[in-house]
Short mmCIF file of C-alpha atoms in Angstrom, two decimals:
data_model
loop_
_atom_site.label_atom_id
_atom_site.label_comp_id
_atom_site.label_asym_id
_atom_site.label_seq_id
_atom_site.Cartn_x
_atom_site.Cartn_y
_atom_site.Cartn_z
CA UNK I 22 73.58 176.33 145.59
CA UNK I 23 70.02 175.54 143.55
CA UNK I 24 67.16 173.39 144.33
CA UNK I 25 68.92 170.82 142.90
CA UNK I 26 71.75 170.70 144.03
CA UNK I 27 70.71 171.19 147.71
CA UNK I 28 68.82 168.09 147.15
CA UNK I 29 71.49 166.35 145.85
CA UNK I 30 74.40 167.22 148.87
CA UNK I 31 71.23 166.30 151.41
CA UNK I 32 71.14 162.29 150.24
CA UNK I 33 74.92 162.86 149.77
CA UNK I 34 74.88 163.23 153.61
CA UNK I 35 72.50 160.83 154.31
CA UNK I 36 74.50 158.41 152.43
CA UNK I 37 77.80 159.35 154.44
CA UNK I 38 75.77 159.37 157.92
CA UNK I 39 74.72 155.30 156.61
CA UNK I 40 78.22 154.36 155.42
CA UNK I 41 80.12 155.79 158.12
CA UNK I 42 77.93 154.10 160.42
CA UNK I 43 78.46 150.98 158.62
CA UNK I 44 82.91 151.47 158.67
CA UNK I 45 82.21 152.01 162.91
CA UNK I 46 80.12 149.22 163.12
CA UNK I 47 82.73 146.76 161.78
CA UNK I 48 85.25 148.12 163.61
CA UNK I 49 84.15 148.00 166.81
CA UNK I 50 82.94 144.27 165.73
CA UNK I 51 86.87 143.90 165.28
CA UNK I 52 88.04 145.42 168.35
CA UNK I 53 89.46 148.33 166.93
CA UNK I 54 90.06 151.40 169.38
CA UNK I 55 88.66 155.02 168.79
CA UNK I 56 91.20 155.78 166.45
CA UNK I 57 90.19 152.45 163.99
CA UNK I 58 86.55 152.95 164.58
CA UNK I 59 87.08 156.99 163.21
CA UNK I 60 89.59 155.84 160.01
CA UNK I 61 87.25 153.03 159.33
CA UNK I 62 84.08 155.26 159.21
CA UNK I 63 85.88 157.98 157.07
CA UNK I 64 87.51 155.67 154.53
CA UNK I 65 83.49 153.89 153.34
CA UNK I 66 81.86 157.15 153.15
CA UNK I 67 84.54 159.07 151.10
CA UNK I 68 87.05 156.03 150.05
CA UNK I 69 84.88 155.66 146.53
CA UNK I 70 85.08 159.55 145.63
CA UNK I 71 89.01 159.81 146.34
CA UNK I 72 89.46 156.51 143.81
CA UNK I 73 87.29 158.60 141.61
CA UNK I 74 88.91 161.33 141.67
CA UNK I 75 92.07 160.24 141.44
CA UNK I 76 91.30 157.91 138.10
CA UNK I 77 90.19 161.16 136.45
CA UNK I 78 93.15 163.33 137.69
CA UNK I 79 91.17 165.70 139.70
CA UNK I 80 93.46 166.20 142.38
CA UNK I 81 93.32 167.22 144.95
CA UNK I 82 90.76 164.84 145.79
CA UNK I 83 87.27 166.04 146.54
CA UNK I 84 87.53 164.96 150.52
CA UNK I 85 89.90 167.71 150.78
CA UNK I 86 88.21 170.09 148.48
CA UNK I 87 85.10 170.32 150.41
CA UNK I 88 86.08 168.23 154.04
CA UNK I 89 82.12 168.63 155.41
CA UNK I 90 81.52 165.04 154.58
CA UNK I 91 84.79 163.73 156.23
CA UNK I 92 83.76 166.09 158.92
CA UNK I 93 80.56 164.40 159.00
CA UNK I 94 81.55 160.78 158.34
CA UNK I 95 84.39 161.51 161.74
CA UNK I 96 81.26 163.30 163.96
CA UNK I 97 79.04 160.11 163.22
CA UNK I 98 82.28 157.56 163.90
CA UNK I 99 82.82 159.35 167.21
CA UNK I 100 79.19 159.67 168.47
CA UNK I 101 78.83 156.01 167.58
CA UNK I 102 81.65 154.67 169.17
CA UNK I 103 80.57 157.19 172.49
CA UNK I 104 77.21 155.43 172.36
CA UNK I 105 78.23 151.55 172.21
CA UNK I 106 81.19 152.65 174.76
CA UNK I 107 78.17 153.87 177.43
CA UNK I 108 76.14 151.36 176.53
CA UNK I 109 79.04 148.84 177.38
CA UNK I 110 79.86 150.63 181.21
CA UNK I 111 76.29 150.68 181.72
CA UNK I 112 76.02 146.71 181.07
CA UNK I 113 79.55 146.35 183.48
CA UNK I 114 78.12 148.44 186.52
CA UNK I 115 77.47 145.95 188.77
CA UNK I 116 78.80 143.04 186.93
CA UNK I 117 81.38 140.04 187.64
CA UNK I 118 84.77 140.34 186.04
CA UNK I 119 84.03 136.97 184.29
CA UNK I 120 80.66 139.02 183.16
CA UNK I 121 82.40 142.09 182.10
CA UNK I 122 84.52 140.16 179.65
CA UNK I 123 81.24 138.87 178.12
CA UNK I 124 79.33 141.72 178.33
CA UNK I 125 82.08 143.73 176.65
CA UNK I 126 82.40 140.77 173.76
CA UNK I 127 77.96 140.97 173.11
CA UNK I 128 78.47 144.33 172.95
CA UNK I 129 80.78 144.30 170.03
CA UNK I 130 78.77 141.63 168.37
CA UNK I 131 75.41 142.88 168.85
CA UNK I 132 75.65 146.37 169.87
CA UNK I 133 71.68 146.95 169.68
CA UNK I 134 69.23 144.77 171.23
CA UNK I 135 65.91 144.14 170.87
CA UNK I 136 63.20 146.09 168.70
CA UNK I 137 65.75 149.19 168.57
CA UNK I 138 67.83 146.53 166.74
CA UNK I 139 65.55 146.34 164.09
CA UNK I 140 64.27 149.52 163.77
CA UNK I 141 68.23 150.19 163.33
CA UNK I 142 68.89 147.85 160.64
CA UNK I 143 65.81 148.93 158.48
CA UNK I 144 66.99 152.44 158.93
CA UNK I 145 70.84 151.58 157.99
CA UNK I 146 69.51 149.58 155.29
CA UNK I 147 67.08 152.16 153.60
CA UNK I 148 69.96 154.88 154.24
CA UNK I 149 72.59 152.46 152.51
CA UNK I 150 70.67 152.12 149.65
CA UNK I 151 70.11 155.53 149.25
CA UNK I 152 73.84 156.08 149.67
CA UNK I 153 74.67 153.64 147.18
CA UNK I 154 72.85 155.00 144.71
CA UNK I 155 73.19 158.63 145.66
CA UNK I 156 77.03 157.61 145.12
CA UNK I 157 76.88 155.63 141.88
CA UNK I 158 75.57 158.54 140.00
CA UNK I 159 77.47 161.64 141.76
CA UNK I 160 80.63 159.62 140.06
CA UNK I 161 79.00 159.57 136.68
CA UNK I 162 78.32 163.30 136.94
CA UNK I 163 81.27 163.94 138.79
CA UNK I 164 83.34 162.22 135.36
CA UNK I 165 80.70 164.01 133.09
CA UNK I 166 80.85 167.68 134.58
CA UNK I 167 84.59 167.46 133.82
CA UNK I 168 84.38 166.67 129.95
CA UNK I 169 84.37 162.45 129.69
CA UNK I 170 82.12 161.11 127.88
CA UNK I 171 83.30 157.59 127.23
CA UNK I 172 80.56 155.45 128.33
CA UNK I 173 82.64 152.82 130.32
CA UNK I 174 84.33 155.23 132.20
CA UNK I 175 81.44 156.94 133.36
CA UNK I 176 80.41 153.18 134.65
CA UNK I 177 83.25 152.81 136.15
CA UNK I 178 84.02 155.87 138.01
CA UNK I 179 79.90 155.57 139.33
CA UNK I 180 80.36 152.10 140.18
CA UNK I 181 83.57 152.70 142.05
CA UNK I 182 82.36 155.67 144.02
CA UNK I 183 78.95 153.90 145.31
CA UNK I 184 80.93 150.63 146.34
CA UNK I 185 84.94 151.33 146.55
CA UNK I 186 84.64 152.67 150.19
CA UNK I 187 82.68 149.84 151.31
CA UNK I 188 85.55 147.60 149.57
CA UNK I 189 88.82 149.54 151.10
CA UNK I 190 86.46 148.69 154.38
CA UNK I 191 86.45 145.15 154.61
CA UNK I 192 89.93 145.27 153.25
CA UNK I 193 91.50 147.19 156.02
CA UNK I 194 89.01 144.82 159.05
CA UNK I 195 90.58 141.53 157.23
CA UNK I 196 86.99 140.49 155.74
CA UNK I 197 86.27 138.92 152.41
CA UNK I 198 84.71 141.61 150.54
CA UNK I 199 81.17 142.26 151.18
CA UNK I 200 80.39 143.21 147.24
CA UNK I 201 81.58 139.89 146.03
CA UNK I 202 79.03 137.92 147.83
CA UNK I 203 75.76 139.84 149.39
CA UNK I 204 72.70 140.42 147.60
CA UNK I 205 73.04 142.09 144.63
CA UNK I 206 75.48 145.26 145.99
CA UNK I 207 77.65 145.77 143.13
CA UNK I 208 75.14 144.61 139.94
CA UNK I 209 72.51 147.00 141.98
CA UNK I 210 75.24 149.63 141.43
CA UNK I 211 75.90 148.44 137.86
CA UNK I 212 72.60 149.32 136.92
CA UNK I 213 72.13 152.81 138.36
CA UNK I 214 75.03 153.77 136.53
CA UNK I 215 73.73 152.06 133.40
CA UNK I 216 70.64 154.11 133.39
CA UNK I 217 72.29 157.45 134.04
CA UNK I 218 75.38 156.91 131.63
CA UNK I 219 72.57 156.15 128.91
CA UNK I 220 69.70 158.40 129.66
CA UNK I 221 72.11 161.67 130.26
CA UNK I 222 71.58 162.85 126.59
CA UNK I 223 68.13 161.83 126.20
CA UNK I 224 66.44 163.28 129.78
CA UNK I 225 68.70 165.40 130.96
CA UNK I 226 71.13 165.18 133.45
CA UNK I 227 69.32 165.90 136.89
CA UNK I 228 66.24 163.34 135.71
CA UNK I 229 68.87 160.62 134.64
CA UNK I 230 70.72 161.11 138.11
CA UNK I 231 67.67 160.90 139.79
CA UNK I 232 66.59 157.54 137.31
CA UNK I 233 69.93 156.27 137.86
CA UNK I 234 69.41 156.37 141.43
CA UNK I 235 66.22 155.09 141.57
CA UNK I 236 66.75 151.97 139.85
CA UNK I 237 69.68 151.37 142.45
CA UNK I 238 67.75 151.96 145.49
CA UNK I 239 64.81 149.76 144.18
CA UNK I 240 67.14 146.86 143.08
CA UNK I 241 69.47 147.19 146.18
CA UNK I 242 65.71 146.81 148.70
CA UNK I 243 64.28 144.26 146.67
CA UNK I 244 67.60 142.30 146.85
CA UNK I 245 67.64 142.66 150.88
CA UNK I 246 64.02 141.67 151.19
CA UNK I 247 64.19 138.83 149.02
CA UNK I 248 67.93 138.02 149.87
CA UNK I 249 68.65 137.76 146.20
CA UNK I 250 72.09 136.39 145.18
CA UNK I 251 74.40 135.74 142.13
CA UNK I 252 74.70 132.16 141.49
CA UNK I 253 77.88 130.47 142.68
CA UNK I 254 79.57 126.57 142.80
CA UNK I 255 78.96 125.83 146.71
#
């Protein structure tokens, strides 16, 4: 393994670590028991690359190939649910049944309190948008290192492996999908994978990768901070 490509599984990990934190989160939100919170936080982090994979016939599917990131994406799942599960007996020691029940129900909502709350959602956020973009253009490579080189396919297949697990997520919890109507997830995605589809030939492939994901982090933060949104009919 190079430079490069050491730098490139790092944010890969990063970017599991942020969206199997985000597959817990929603299922502990929905009550789901240790089992739900660990298929929840495997199928965002590596749902995208087995869609991918399996659109360009590379089968077995990478997940299964090289299991570290489900590895990682179950290790993160557990150790979350383990924390929010102490956290919960630590709030019931002591407390009323009728107290219990609504300790145990702010837990799932708001599992963090406080300025650790924020300091986790600026984390998850930066770490998401790293992940997103890390992901978008790993599927564009992914397509081009095995001998496509139709342009819309390589936008697919990047688009599809930054935000598909994030969509088989909110599919499986019963939620309308989150990349249909937050700031800017997808088009942030759609971008990315613009840039590195187009800029492959011209800059190389690590540079455009690294473009690629550039202009999705950058779009994806500004989005959040200035809670930009696709018009719609309210």
């Amino acid at each position: 393994m190079d430079y490069s490509e050491l730098i490139i599984f790092i944010m890969e990990i990063v970017g599991t670590i942020a969206f199997a934190s985000s597959g817990a989160m929603l299922a502990v939100r929905k009550d789901m028991d240790l089992f739900g919170v660990c298929v929840l936080g495997v199928v965002t982090s590596v749902g995208g690359g087995v869609i991918r994979d399996l659109i360009l016939g590379f089968t077995p599917p990478n997940m299964f190939r090289r299991p570290i990131y489900t590895i990682v994406a179950l290790i993160v799942s557990i150790l979350l649910f383990l924390l929010l599960y102490m956290l919960q007996t630590h709030r019931n020691m002591g407390a009323s049944e009728a107290d219990r029940s609504g300790s145990f129900k702010d837990i799932r909502q708001n599992p963090l309190q406080g300025k650790i709350a924020a300091a986790y959602d600026k984390i998850m956020t930066l770490f998401d948008a790293v992940g997103l973009g890390i992901f978008t253009v790993v599927g564009v490579n992914t397509a081009r290192s095995l001998g496509y080189d139709q342009n819309f396919l390589l936008l697919f297949v990047g688009v599809i492996t930054g935000v598909g697990g994030g969509l088989l997520r909110d599919v499986m919890a019963q939620e309308k999908p989150y990349i249909l109507t937050k700031h800017i997830y997808a088009c942030a995605s759609i971008a990315g994978a613009l840039v590195c589809t187009y800029s492959g030939s011209r800059i190389g492939n690590l540079a455009s990768m690294t473009a690629g994901a550039a202009v999705v982090i950058i779009v994806r933060l500004l989005a959040m901070h200035y809670r930009w949104n696709l018009p719609r009919i309210q």
